Tab-separated table of N, CA, C and O in Angstrom:
chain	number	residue	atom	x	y	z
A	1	UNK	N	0.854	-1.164	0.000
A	1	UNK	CA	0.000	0.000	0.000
A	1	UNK	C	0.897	1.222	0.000
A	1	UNK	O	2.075	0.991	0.273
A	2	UNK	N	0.587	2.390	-0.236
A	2	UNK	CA	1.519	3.363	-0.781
A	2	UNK	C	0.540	4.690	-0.519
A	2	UNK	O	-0.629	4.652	-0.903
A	3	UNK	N	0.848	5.359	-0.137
A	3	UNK	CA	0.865	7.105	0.714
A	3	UNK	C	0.662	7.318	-1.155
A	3	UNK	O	-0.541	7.522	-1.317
A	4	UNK	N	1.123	7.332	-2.041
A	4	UNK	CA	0.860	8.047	-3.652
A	4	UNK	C	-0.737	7.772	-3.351
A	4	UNK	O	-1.291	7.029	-2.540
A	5	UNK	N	-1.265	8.724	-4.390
A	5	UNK	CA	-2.598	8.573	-4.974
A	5	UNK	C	-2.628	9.372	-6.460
A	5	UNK	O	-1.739	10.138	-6.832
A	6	UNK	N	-3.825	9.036	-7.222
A	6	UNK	CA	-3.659	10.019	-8.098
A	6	UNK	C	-3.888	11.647	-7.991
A	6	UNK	O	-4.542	12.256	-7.144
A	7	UNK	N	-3.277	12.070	-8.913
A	7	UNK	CA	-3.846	14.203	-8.200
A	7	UNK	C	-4.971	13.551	-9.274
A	7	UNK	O	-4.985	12.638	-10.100
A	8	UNK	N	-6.218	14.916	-8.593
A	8	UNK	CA	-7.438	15.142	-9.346
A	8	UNK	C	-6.950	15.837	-11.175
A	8	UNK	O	-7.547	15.449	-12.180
A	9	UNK	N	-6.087	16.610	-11.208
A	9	UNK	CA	-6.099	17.285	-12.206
A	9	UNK	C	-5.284	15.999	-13.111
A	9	UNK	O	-5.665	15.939	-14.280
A	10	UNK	N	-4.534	15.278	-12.830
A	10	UNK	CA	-4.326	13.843	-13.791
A	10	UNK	C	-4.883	12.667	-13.509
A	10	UNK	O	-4.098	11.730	-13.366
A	11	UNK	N	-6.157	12.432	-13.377
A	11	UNK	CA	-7.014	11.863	-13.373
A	11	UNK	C	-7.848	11.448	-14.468
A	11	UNK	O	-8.793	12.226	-14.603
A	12	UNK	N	-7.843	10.393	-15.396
A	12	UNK	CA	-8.559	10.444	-16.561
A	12	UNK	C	-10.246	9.782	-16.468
A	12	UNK	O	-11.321	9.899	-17.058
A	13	UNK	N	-9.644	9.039	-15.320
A	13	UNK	CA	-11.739	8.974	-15.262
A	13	UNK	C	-12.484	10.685	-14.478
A	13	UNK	O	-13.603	10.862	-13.995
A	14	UNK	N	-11.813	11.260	-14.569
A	14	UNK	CA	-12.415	12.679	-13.911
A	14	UNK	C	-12.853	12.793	-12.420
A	14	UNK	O	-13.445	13.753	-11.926
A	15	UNK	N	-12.499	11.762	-11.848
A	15	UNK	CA	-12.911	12.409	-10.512
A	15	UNK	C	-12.622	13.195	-9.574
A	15	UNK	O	-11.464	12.860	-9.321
A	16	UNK	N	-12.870	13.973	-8.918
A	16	UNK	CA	-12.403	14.964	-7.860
A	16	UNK	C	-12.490	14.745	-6.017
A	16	UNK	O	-13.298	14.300	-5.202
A	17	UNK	N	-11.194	15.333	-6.015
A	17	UNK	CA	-11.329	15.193	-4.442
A	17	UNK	C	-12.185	15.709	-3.382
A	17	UNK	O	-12.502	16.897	-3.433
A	18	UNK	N	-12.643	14.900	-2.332
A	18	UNK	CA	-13.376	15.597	-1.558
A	18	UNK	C	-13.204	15.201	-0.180
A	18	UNK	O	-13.476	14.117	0.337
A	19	UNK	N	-12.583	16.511	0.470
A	19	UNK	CA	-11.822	16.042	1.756
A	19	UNK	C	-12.858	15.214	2.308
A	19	UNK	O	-13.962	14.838	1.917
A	20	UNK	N	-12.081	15.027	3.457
A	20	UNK	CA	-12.396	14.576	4.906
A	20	UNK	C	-11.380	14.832	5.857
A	20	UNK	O	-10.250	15.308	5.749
A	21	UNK	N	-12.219	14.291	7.072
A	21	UNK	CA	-11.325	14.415	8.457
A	21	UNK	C	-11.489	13.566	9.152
A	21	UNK	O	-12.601	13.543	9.679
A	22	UNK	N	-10.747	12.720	9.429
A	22	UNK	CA	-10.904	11.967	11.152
A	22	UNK	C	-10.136	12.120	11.978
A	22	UNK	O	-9.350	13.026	11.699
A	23	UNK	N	-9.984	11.707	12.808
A	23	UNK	CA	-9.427	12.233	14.810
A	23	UNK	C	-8.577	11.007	14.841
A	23	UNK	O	-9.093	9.969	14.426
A	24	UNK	N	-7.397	10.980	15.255
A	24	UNK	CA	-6.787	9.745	14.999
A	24	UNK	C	-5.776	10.377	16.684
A	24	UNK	O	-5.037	11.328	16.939
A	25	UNK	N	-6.371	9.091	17.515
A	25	UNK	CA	-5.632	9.502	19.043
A	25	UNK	C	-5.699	10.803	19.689
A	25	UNK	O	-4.883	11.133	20.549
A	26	UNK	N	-6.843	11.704	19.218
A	26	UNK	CA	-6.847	13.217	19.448
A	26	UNK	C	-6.465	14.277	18.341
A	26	UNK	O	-6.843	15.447	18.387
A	27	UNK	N	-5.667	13.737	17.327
A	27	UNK	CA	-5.174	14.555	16.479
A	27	UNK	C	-6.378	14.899	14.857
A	27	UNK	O	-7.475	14.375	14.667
A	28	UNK	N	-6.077	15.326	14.473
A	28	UNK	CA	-7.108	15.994	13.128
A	28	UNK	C	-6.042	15.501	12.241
A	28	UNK	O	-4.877	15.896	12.204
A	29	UNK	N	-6.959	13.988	11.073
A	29	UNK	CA	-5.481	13.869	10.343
A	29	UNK	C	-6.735	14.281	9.061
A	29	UNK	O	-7.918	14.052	9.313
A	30	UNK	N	-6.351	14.857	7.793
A	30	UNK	CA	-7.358	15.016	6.857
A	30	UNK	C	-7.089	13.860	5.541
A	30	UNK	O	-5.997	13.291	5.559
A	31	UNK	N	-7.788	13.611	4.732
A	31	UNK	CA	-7.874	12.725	3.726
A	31	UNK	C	-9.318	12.765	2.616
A	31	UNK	O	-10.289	13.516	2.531
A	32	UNK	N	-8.812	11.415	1.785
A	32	UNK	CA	-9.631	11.862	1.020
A	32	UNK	C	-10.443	11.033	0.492
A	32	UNK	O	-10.033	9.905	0.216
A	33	UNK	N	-12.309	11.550	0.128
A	33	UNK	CA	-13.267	10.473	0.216
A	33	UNK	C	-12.916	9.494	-0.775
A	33	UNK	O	-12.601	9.634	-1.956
A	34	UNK	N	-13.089	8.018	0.270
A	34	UNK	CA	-12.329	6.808	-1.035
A	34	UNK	C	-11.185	5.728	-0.047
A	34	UNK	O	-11.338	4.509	0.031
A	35	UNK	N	-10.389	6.276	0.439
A	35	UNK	CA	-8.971	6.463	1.413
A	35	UNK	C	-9.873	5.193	2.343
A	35	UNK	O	-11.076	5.201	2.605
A	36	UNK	N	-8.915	4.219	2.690
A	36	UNK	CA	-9.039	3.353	3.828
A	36	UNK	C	-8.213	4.802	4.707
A	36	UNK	O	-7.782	5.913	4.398
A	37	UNK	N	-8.344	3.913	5.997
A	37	UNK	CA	-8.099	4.319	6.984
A	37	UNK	C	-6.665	4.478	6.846
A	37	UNK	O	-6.036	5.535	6.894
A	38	UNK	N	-6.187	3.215	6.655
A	38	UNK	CA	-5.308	2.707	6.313
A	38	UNK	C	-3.619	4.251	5.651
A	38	UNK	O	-2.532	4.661	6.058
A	39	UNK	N	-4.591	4.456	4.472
A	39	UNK	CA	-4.119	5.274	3.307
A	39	UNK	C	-4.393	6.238	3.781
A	39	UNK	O	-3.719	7.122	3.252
A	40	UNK	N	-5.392	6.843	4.939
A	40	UNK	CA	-4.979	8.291	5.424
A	40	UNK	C	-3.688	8.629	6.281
A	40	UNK	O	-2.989	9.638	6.378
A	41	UNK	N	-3.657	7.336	6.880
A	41	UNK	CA	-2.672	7.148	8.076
A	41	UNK	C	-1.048	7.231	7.272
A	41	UNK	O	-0.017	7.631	7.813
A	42	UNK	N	-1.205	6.681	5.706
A	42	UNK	CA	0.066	6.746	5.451
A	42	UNK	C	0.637	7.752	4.445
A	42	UNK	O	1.824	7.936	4.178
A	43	UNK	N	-0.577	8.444	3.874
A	43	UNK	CA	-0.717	9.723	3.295
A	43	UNK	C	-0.415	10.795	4.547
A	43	UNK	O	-0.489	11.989	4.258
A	44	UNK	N	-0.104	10.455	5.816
A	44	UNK	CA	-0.144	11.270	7.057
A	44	UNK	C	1.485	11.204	7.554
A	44	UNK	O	1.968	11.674	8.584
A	45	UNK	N	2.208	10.400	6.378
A	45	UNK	CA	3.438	9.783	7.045
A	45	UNK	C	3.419	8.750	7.893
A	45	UNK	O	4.362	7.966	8.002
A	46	UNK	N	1.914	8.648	8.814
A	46	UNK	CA	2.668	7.435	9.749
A	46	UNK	C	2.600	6.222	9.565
A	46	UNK	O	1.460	5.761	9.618
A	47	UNK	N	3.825	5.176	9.264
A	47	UNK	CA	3.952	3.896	8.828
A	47	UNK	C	3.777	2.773	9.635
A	47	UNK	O	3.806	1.603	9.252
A	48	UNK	N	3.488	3.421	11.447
A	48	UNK	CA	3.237	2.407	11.896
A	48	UNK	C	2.107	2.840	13.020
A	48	UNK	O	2.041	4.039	13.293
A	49	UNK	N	1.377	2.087	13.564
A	49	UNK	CA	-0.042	2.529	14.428
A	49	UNK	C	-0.602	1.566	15.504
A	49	UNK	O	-1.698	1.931	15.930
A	50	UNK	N	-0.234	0.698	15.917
A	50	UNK	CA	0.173	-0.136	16.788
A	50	UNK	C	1.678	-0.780	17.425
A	50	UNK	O	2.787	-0.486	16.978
A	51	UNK	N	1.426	-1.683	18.523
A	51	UNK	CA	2.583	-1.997	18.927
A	51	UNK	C	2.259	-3.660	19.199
A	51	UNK	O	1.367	-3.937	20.001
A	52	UNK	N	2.816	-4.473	18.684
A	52	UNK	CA	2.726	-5.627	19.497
A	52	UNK	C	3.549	-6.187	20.247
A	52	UNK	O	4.766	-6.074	20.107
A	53	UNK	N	2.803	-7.084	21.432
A	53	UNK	CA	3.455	-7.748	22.726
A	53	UNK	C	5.379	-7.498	23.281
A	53	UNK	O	5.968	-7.594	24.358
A	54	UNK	N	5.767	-7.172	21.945
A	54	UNK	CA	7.166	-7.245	22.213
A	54	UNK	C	7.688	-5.653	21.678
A	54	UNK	O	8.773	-5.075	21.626
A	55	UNK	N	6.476	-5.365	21.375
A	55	UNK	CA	6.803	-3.442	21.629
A	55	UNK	C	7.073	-3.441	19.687
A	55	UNK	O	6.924	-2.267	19.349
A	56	UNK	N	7.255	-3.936	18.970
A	56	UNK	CA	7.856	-3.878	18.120
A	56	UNK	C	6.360	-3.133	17.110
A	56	UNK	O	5.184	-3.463	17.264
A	57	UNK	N	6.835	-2.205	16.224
A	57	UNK	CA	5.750	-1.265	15.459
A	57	UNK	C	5.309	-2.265	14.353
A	57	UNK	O	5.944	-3.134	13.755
A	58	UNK	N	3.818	-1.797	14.264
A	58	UNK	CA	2.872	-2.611	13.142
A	58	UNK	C	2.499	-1.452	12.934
A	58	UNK	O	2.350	-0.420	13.587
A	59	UNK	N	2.337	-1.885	11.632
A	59	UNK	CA	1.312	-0.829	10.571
A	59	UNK	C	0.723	-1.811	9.642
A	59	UNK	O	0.185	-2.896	9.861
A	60	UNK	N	0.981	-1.091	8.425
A	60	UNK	CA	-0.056	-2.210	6.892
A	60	UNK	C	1.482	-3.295	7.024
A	60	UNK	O	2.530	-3.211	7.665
A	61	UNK	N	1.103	-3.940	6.381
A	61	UNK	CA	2.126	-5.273	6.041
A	61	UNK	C	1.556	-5.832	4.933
A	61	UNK	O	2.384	-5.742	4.026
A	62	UNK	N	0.243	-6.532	4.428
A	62	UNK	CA	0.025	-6.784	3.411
A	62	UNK	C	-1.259	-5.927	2.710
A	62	UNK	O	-1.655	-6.042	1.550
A	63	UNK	N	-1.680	-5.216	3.549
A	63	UNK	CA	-2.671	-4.363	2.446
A	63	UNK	C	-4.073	-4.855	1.873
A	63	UNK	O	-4.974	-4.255	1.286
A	64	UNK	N	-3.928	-6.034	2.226
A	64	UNK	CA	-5.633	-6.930	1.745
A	64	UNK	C	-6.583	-7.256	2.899
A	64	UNK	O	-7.762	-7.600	2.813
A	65	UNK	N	-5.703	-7.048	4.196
A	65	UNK	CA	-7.147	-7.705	5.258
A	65	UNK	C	-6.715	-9.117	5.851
A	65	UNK	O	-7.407	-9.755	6.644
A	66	UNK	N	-5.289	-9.583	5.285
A	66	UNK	CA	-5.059	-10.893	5.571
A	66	UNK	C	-4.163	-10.736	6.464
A	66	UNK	O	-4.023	-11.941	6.671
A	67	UNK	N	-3.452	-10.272	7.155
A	67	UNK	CA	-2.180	-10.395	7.942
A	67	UNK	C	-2.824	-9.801	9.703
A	67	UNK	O	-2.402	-10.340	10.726
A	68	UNK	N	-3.743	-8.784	9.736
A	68	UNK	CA	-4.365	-8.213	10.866
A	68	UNK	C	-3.158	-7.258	11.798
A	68	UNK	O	-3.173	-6.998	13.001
A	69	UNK	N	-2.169	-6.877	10.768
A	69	UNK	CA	-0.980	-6.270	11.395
A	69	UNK	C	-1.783	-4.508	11.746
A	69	UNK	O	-1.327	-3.801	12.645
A	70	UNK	N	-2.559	-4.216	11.179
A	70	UNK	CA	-2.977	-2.742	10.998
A	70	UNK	C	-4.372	-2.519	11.515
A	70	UNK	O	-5.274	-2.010	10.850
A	71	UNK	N	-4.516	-3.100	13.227
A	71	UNK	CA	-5.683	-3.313	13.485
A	71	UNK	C	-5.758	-1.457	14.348
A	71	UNK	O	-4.703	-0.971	14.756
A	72	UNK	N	-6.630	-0.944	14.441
A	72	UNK	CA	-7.199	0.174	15.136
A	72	UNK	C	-8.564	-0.191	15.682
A	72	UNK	O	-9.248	-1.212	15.603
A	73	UNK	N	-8.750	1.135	16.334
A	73	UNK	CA	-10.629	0.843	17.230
A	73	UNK	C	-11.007	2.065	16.148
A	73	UNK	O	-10.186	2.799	15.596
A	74	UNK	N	-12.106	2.087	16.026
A	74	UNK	CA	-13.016	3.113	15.421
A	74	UNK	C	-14.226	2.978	16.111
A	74	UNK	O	-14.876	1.947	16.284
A	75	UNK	N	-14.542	4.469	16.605
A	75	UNK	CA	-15.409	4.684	17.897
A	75	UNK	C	-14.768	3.684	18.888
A	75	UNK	O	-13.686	3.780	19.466
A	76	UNK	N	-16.009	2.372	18.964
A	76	UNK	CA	-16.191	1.420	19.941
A	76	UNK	C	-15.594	0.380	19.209
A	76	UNK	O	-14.900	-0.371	19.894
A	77	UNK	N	-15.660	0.147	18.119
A	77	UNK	CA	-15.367	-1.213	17.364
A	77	UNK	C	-13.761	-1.304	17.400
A	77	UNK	O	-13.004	-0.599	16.732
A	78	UNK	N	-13.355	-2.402	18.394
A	78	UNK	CA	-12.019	-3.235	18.362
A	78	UNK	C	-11.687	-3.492	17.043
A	78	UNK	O	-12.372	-3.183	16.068
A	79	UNK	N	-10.322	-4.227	17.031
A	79	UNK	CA	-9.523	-4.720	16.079
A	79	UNK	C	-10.597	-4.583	14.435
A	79	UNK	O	-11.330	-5.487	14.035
A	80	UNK	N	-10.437	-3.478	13.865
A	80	UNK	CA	-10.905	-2.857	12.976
A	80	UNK	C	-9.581	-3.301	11.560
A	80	UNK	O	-8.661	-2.605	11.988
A	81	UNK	N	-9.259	-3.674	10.842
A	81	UNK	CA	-8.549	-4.114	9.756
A	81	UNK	C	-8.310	-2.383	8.924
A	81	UNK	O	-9.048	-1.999	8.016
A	82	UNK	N	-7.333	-1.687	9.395
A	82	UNK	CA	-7.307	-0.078	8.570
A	82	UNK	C	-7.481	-0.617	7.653
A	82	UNK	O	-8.650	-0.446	7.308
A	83	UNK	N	-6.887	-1.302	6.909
A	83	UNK	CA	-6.664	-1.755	5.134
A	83	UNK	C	-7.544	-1.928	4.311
A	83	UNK	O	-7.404	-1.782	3.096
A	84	UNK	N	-9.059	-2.428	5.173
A	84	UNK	CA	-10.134	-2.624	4.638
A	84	UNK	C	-10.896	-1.600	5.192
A	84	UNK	O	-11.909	-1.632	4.493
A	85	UNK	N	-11.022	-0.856	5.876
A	85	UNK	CA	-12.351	0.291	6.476
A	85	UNK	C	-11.461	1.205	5.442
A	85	UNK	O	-10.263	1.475	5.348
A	86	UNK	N	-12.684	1.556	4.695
A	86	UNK	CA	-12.709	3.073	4.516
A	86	UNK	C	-12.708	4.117	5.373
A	86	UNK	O	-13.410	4.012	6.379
A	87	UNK	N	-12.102	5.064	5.208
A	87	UNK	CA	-12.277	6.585	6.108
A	87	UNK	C	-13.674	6.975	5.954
A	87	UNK	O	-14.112	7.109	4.811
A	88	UNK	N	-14.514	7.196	7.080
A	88	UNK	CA	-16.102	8.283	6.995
A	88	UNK	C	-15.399	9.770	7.798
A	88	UNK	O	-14.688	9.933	8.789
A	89	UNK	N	-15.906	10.514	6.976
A	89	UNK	CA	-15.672	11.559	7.782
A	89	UNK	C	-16.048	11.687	9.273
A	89	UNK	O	-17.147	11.447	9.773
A	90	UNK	N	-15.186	12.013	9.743
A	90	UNK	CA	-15.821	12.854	11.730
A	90	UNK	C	-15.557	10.944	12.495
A	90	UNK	O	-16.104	10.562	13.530
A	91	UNK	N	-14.756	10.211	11.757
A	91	UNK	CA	-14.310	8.776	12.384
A	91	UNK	C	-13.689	8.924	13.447
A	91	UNK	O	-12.678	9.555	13.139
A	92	UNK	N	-13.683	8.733	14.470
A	92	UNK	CA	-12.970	8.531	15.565
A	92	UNK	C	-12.141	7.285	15.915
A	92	UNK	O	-12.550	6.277	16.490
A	93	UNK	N	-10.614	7.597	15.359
A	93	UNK	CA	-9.571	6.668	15.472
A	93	UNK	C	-8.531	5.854	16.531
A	93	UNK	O	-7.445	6.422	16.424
A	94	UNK	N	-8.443	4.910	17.367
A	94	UNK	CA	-7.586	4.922	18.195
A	94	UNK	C	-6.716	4.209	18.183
A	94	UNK	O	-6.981	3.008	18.253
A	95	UNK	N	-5.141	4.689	18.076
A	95	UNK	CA	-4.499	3.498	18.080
A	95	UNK	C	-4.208	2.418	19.238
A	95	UNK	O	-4.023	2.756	20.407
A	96	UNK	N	-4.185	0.913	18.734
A	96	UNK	CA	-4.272	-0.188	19.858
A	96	UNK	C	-3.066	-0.658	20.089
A	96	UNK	O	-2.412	-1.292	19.262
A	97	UNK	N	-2.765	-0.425	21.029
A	97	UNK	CA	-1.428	-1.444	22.092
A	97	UNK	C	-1.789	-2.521	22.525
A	97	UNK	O	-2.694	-2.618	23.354
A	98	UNK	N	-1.138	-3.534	22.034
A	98	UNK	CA	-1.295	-4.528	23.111
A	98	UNK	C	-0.325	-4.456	24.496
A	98	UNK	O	0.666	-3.725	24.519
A	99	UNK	N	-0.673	-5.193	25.507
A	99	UNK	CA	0.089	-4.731	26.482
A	99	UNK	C	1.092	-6.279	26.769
A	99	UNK	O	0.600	-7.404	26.675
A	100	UNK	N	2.265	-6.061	27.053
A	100	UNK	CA	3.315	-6.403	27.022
A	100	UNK	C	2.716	-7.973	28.069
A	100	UNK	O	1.754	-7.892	28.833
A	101	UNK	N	3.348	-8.990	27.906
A	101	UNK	CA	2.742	-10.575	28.042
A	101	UNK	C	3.408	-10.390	29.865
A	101	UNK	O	4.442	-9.721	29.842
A	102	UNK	N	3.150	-10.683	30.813
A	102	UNK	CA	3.817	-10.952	32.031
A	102	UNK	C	2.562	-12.036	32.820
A	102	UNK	O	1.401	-12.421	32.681
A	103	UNK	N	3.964	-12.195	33.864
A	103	UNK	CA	3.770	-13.400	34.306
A	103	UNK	C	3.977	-15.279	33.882
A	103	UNK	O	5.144	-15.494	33.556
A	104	UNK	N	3.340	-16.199	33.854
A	104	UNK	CA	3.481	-17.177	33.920
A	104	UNK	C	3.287	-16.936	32.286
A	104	UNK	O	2.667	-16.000	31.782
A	105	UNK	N	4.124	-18.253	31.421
A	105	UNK	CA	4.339	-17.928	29.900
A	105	UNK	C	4.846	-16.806	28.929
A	105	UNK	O	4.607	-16.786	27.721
A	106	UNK	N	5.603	-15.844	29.643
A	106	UNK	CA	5.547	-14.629	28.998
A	106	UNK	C	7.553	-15.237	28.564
A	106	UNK	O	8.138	-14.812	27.568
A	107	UNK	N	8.094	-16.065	29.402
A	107	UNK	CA	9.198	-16.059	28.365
A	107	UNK	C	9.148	-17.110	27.231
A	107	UNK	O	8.298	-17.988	27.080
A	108	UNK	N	10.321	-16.821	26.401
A	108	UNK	CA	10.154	-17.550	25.521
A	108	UNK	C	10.381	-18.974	25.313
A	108	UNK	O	10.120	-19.695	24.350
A	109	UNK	N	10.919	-19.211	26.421
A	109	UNK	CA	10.787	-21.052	26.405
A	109	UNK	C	9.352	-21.696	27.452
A	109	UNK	O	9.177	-22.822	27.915
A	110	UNK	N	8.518	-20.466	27.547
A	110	UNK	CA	7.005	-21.256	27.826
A	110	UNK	C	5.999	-21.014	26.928
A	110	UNK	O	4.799	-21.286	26.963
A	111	UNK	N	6.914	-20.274	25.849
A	111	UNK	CA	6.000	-20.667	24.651
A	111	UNK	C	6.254	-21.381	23.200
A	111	UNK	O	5.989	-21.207	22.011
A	112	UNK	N	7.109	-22.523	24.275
A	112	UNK	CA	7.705	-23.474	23.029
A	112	UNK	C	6.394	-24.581	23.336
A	112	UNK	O	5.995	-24.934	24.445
A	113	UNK	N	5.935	-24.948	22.167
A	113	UNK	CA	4.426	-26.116	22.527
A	113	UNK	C	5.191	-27.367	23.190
A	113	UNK	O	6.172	-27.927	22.703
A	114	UNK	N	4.300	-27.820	24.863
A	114	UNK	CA	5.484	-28.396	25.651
A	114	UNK	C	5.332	-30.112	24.653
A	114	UNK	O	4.165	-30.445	24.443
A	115	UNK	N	6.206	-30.877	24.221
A	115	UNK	CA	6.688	-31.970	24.147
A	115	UNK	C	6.958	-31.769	22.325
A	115	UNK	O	6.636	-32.574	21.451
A	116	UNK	N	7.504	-30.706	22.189
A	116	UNK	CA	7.786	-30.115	20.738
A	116	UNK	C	9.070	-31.001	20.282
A	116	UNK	O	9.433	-31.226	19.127
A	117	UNK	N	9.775	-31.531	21.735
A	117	UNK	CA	10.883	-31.959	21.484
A	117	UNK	C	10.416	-33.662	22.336
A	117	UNK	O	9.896	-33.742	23.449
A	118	UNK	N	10.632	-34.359	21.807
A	118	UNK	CA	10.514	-35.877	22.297
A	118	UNK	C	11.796	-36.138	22.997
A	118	UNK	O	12.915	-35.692	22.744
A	119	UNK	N	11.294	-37.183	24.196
A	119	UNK	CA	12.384	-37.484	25.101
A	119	UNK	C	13.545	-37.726	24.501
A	119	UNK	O	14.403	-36.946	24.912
A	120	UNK	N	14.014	-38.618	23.550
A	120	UNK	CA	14.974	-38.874	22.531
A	120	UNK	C	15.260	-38.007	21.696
A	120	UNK	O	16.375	-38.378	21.330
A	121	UNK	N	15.026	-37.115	21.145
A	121	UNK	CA	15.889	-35.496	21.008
A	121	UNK	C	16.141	-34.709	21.961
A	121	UNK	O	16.210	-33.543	21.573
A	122	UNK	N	16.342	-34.877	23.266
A	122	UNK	CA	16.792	-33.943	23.998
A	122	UNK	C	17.653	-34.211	24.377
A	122	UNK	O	18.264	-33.446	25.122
């Protein structure tokens, strides 16, 4: 997915732009009717909009709805797919953290599936 779009004035099916706005974490990001969420966010510069478990930045990754790397809330609605929601104007955006794994399983050898290794390979 790619922040480019076409300009209105080289446009050969003729269509024209017509802003919008949504609120993305408090902020006013603007875009344009058509735009996933997705494509405002990266028409906005920002390439990444979540964090997962190990802190590490997600944004789009594949762009179709299949990977769930570019999830946001809109209003109330959880894990929202940017890539596939279109922008509505006056959307209320939030970006989602997951929060970091603790306690029992959170290192990485309790999340090896237990007997991954048979008595005779170890």
């Amino acid at each position: 997915m790619s922040p480019r779009r076409v300009r209105a004035d080289s446009d050969a099916v003729g269509r024209q732009d017509r802003p919008l706005r949504i609120t993305v974490d408090g902020e006013p990001v603007d875009g344009i009717v058509g735009q996933t969420i997705a494509g405002v966010l990266l028409a906005d510069d920002r390439l990444a909009w979540r964090r997962q478990r190990s802190g590490a930045p997600r944004g789009v990754f594949c762009g179709i709805g299949v990977c769930f790397d570019c999830l946001v809330t809109v209003g109330e609605e959880r894990d929202v797919r940017a890539c596939r929601r279109r922008a509505r104007d006056g959307d209320v955006v939030t970006i989602q953290t997951r929060e970091p794994e603790t306690g029992r399983g959170a290192g990485p050898e309790c999340r090896q599936h237990p007997g991954a290794l048979g008595e005779e390979e170890r």
